[in-house]
Coordinates of N, CA, C and O in Angstrom, one line a residue:
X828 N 45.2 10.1 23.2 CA 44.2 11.1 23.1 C 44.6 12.0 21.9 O 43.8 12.4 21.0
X829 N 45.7 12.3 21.9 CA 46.5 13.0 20.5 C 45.8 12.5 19.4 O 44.9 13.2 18.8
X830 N 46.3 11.3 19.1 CA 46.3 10.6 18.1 C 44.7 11.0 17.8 O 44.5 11.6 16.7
X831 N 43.8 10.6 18.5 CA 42.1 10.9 18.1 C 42.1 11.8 17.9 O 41.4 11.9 16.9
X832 N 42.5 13.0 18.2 CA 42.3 14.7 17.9 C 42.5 14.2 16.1 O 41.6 14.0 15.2
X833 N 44.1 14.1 16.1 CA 44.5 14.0 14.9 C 43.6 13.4 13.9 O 43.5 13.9 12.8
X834 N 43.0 12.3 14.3 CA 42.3 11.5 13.5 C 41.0 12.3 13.0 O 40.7 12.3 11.8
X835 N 40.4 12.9 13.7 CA 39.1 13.7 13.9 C 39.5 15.3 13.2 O 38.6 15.9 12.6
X836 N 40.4 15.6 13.2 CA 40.6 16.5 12.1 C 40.7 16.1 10.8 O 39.9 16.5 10.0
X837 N 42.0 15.0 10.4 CA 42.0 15.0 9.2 C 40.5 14.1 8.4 O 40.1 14.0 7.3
X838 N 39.9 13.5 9.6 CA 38.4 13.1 8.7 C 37.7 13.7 8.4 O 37.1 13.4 7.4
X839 N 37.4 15.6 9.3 CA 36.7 16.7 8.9 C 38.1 17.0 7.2 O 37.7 18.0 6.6
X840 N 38.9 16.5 6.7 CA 39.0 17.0 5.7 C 39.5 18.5 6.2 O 39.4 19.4 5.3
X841 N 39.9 18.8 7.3 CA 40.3 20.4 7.4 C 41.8 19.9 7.4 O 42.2 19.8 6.2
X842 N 42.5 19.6 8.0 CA 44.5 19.8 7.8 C 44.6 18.9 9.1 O 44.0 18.9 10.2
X843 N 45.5 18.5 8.7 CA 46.4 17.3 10.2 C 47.2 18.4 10.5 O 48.0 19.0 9.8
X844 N 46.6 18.8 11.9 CA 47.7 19.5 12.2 C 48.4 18.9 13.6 O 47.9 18.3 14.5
X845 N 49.7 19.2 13.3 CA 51.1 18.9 14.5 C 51.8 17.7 13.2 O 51.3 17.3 12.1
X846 N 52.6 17.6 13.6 CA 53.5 16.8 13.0 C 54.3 17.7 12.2 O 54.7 18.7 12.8
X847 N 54.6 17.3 10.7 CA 55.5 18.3 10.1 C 54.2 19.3 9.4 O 53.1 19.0 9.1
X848 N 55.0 20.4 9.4 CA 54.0 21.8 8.7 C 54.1 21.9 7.5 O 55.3 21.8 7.2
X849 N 53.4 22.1 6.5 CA 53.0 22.4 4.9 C 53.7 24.1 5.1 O 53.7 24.7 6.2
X850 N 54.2 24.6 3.6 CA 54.3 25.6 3.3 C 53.5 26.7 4.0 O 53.8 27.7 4.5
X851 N 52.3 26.3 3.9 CA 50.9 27.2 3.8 C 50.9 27.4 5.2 O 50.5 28.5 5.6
X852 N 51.4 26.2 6.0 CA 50.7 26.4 7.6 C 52.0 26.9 8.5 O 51.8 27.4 9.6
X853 N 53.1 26.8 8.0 CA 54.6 27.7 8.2 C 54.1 29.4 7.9 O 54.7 30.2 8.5
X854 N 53.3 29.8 7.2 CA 53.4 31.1 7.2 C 53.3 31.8 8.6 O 52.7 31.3 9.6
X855 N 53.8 32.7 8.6 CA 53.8 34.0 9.7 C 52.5 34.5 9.8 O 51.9 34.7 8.8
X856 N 52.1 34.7 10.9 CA 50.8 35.2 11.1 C 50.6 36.6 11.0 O 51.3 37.4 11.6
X857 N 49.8 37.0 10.4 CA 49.4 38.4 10.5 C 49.1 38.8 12.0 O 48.8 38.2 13.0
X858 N 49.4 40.7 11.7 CA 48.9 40.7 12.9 C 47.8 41.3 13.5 O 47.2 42.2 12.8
X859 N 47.4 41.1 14.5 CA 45.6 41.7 14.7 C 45.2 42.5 14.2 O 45.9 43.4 13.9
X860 N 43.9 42.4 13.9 CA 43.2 43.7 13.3 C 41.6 43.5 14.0 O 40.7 42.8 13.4
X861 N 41.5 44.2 15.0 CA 40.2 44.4 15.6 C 39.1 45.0 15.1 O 39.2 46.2 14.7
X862 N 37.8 44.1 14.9 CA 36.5 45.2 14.4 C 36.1 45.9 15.5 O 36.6 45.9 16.6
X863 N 34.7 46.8 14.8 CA 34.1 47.5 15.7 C 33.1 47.0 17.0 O 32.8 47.5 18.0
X864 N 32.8 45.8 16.2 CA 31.8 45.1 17.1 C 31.7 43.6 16.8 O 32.4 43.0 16.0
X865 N 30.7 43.1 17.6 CA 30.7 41.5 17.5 C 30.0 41.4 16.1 O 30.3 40.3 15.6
X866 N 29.6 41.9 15.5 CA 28.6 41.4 14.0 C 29.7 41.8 12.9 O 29.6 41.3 11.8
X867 N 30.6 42.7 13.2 CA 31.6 43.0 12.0 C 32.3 41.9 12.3 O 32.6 41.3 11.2
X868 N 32.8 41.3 13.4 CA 33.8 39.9 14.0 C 33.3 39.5 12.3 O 33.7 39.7 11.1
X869 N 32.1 38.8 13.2 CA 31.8 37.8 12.2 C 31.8 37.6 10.8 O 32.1 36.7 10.0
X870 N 31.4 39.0 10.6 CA 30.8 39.2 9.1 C 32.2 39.0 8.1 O 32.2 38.4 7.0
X871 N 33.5 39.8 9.0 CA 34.5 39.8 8.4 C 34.8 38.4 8.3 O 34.9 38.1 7.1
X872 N 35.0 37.5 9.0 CA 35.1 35.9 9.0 C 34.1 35.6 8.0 O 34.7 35.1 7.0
X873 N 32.9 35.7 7.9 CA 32.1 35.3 6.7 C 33.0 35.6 5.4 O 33.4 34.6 4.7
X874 N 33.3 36.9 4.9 CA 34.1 37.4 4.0 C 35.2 36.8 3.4 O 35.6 36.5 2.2
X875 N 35.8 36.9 4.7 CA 37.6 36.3 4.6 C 37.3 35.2 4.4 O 37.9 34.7 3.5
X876 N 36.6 34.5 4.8 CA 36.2 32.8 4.5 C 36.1 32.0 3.3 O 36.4 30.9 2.9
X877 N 35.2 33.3 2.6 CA 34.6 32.9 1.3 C 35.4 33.1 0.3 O 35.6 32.3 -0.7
X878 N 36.2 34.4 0.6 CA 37.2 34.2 -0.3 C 38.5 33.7 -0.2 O 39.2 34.1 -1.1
X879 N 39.1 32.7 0.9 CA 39.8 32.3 1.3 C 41.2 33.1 1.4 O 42.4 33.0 1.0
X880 N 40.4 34.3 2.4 CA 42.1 35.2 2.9 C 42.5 34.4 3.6 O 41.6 34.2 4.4
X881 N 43.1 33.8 3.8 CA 44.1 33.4 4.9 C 45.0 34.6 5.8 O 45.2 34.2 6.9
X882 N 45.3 35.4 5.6 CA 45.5 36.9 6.3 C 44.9 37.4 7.0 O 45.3 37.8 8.1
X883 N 43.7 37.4 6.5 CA 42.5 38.3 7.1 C 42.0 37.6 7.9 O 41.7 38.2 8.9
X884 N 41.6 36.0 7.9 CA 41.2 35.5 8.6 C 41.4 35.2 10.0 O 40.7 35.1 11.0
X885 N 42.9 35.2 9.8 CA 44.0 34.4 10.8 C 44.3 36.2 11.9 O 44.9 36.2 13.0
X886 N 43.7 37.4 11.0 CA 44.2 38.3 11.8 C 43.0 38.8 12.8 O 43.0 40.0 13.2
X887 N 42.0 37.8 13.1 CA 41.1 38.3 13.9 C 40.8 37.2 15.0 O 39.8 37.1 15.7
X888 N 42.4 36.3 14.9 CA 42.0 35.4 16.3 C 43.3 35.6 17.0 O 44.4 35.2 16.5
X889 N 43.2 36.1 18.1 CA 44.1 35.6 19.3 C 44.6 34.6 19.4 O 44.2 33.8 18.6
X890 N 45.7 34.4 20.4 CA 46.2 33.4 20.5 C 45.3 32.1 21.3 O 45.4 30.8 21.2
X891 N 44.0 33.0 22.3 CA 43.4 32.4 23.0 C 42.6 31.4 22.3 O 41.9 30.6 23.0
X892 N 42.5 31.5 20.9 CA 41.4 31.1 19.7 C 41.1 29.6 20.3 O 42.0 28.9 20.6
X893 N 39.8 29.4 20.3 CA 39.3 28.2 19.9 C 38.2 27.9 19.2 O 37.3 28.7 19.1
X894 N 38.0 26.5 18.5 CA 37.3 26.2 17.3 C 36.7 24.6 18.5 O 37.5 23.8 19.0
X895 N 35.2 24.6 18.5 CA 34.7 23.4 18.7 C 33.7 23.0 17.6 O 32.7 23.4 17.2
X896 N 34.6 21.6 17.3 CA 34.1 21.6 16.2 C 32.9 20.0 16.4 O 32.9 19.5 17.6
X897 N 32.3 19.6 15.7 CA 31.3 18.2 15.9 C 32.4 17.3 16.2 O 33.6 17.3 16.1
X898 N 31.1 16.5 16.8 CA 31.5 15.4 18.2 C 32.4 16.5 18.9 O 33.5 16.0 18.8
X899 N 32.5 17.4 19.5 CA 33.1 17.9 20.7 C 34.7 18.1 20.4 O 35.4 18.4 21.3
X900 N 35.2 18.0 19.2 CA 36.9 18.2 18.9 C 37.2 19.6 19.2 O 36.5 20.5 18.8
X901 N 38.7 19.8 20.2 CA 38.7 21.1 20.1 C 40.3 21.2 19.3 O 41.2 20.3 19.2
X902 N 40.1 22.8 18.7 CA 41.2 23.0 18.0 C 41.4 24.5 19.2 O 40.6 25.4 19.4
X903 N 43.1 24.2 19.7 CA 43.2 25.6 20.1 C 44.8 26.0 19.4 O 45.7 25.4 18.9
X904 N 44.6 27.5 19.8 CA 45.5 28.6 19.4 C 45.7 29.1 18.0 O 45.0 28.6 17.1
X905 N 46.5 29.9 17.8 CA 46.7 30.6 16.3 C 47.1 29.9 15.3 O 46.7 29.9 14.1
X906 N 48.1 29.0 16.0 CA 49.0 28.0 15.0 C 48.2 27.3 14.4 O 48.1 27.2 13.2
X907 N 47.3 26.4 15.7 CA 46.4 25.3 15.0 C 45.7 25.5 13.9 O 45.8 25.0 12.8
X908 N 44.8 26.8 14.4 CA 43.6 27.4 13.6 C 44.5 27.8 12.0 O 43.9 27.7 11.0
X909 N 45.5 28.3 12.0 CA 46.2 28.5 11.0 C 46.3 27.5 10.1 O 46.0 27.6 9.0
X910 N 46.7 26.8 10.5 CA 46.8 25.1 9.9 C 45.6 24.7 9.6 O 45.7 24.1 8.5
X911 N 44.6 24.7 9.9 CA 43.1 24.3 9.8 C 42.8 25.3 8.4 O 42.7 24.7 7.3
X912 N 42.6 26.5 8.4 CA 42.6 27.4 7.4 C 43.4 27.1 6.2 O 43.0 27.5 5.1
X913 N 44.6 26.4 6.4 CA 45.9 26.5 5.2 C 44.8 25.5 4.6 O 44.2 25.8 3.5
X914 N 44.6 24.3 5.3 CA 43.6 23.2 4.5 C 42.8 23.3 3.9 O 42.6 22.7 2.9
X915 N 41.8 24.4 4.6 CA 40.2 24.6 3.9 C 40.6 25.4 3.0 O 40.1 25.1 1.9
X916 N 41.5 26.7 3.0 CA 41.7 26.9 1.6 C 42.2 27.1 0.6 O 42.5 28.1 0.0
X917 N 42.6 25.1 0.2 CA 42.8 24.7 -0.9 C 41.8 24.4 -1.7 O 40.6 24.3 -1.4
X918 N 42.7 24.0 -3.1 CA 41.5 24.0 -4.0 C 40.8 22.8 -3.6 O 41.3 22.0 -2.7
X919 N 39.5 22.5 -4.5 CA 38.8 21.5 -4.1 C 39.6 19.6 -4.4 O 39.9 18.6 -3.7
X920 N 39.8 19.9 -6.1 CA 41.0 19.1 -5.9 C 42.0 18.4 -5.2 O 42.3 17.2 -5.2
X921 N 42.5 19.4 -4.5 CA 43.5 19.0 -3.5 C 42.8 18.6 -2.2 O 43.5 18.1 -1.4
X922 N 41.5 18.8 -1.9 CA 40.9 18.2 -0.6 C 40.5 19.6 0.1 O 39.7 19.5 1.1
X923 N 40.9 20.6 -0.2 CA 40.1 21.7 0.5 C 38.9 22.3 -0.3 O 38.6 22.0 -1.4
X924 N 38.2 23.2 0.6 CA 36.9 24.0 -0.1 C 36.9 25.3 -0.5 O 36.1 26.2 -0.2
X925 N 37.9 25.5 -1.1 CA 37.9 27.0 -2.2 C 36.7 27.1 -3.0 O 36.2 26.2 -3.7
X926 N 36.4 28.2 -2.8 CA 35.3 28.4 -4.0 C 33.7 28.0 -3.3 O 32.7 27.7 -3.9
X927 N 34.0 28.0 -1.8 CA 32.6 27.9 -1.1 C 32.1 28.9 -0.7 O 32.8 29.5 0.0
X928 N 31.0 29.3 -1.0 CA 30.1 30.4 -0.5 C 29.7 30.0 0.8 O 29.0 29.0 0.8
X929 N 29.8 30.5 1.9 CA 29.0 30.6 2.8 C 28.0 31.6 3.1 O 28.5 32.7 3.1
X930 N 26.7 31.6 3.2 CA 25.8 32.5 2.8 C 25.1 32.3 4.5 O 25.0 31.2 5.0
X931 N 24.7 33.6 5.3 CA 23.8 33.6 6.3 C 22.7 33.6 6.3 O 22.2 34.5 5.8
X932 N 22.0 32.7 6.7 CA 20.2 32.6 6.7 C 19.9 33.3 8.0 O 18.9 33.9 7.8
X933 N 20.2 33.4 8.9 CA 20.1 33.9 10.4 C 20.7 34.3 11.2 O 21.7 33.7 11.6
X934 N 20.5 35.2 11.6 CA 21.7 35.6 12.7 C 20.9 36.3 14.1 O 20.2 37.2 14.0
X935 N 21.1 35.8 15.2 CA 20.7 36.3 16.2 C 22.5 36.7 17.2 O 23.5 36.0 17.1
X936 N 22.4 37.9 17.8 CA 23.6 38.5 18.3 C 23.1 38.1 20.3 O 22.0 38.4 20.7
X937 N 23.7 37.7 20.9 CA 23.4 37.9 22.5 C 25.1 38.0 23.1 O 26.2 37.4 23.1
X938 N 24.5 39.5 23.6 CA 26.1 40.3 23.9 C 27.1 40.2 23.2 O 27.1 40.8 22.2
X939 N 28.1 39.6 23.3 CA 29.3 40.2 22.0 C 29.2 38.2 21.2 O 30.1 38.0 20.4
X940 N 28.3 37.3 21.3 CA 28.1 36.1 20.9 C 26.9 36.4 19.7 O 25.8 37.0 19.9
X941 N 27.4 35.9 18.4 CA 26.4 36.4 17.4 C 26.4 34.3 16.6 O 27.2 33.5 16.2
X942 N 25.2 34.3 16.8 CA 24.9 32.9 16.1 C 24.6 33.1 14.8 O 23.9 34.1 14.5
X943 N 25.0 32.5 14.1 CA 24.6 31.9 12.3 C 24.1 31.0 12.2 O 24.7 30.0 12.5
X944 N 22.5 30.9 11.6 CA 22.5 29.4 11.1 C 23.0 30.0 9.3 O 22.6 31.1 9.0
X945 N 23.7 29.1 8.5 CA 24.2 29.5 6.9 C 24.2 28.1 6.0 O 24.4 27.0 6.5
X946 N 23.9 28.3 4.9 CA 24.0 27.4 4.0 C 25.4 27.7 3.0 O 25.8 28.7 2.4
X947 N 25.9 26.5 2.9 CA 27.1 26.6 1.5 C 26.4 26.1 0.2 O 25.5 25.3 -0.1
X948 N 27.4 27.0 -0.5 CA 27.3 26.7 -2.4 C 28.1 26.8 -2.7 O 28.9 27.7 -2.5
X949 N 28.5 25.6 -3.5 CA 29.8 25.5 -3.9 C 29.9 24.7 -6.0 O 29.0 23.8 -6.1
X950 N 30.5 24.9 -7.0 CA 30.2 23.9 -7.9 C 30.0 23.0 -7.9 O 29.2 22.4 -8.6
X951 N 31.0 22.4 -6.6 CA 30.8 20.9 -6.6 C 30.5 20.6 -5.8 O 31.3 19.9 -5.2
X952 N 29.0 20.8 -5.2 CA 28.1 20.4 -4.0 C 27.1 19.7 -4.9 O 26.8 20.2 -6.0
X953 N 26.7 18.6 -4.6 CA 25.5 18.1 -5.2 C 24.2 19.0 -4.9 O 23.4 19.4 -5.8
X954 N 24.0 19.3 -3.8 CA 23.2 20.5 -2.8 C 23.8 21.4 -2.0 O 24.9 21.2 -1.5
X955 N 23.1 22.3 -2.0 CA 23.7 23.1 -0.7 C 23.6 22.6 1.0 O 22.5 22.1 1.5
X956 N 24.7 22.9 1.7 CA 24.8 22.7 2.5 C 25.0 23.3 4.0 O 25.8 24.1 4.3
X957 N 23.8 22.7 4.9 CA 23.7 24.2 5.9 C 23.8 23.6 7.2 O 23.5 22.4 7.6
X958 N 24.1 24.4 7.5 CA 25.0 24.2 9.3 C 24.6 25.6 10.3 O 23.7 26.3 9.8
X959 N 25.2 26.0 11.3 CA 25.5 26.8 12.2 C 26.6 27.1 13.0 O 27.1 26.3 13.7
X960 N 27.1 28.2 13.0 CA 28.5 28.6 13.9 C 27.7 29.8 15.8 O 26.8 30.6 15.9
X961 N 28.3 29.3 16.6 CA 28.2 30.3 17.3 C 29.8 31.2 17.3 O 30.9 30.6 17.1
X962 N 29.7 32.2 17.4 CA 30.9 33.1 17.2 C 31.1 33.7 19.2 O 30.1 34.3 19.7
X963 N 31.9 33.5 19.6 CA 32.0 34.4 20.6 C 33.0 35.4 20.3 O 33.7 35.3 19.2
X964 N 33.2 36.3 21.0 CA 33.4 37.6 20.4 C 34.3 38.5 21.6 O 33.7 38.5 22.6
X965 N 35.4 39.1 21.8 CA 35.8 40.2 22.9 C 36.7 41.1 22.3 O 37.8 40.7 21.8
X966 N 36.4 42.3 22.3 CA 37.2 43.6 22.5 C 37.9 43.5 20.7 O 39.1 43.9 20.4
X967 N 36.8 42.9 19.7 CA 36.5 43.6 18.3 C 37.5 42.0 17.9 O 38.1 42.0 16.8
X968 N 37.8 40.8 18.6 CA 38.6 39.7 18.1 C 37.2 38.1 18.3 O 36.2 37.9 18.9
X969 N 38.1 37.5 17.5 CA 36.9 36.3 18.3 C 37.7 35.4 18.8 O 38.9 35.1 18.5
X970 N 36.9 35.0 19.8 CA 37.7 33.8 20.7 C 37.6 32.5 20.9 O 38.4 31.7 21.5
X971 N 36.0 32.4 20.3 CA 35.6 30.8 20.4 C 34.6 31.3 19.2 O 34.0 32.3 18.9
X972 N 35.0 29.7 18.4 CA 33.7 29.2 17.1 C 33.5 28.0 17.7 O 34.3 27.3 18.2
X973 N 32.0 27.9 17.6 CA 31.5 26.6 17.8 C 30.7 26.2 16.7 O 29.5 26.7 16.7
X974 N 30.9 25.6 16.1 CA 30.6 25.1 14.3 C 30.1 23.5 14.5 O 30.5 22.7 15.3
X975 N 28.9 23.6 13.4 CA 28.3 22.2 13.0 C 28.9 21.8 11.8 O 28.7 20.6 11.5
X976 N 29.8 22.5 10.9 CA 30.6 22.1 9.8 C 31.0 21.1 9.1 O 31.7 21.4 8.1
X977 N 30.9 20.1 9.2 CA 31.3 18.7 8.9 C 31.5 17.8 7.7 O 30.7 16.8 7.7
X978 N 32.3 17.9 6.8 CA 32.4 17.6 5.2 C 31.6 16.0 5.1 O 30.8 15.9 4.1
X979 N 31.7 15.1 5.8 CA 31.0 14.3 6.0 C 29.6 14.0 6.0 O 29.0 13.0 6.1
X980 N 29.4 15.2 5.8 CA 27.9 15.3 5.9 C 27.5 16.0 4.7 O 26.3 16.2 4.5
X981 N 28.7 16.4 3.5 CA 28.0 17.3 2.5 C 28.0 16.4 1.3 O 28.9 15.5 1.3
X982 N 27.3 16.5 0.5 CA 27.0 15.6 -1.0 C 27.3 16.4 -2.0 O 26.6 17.3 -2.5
X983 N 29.1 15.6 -2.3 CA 29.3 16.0 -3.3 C 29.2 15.0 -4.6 O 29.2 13.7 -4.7
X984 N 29.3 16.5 -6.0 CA 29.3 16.2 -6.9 C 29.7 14.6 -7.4 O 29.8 14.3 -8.6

């Protein structure tokens, strides 16, 4: 069952994570920084995203974090998600997506759960590419993304 996790990440093109750790995914975690509310959660994740903090990102998930990602893969805790993040932001070159805009077309909020549907832009997208996250949200951290995300599915350059 491992092994498919494994497989199913590194096909999303996000980072193998477990085995030996990259520089990037060895870093020390920052430490929490709680928003005001469920829409700042997010927005700051939109932000930190785009521009690929890894700091900022990594400082708005608990340990409890989880990421469900298509076909049903789960990624849990800080470490993983850290590892997942080291990947996405590298440059494009190297297999990650630096330099992607994530832009919100929608947002509906129900209690501290704020849904996105968003399109990416990127140079080297052939088109833009658009998906949806649900964000769950507690006490100004997030704790579950459930993401349609899937590099497999974007046309590049």
């Amino acid at each position: 069952m491992r092994r498919i996790f494994y497989i199913a990440i590194a096909t999303l093109g996000l980072a193998a994570i477990g085995g030996e750790s990259s520089a990037e995914e060895a870093k020390i975690l920052p430490a929490l920084h709680t928003q005001a509310n469920a829409e700042l959660v997010t927005f700051e994740h939109i932000d930190a995203l785009n521009a690929c903090d890894w700091n900022r990102l990594m400082a708005q998930y608990p340990e409890e974090i989880l990421f469900i990602l298509p076909n049903g893969t789960w990624v849990e805790g800080r470490a993983a998600i850290g590892g997942v993040f080291a990947g996405f932001c590298k440059e494009r070159a190297d297999g990650g997506f630096k330099g992607a805009k994530f832009i919100a077309e929608k947002v509906k909020t129900v209690g501290d759960t704020v849904n996105v549907s968003w399109r990416v832009e990127a140079p080297w997208l052939a088109e833009p590419y658009k998906g949806g996250d649900a964000y769950v949200t507690q006490d100004g951290l997030m704790y579950t993304q459930v993401t349609t995300f899937d590099p497999a599915d974007m046309k590049f350059k």
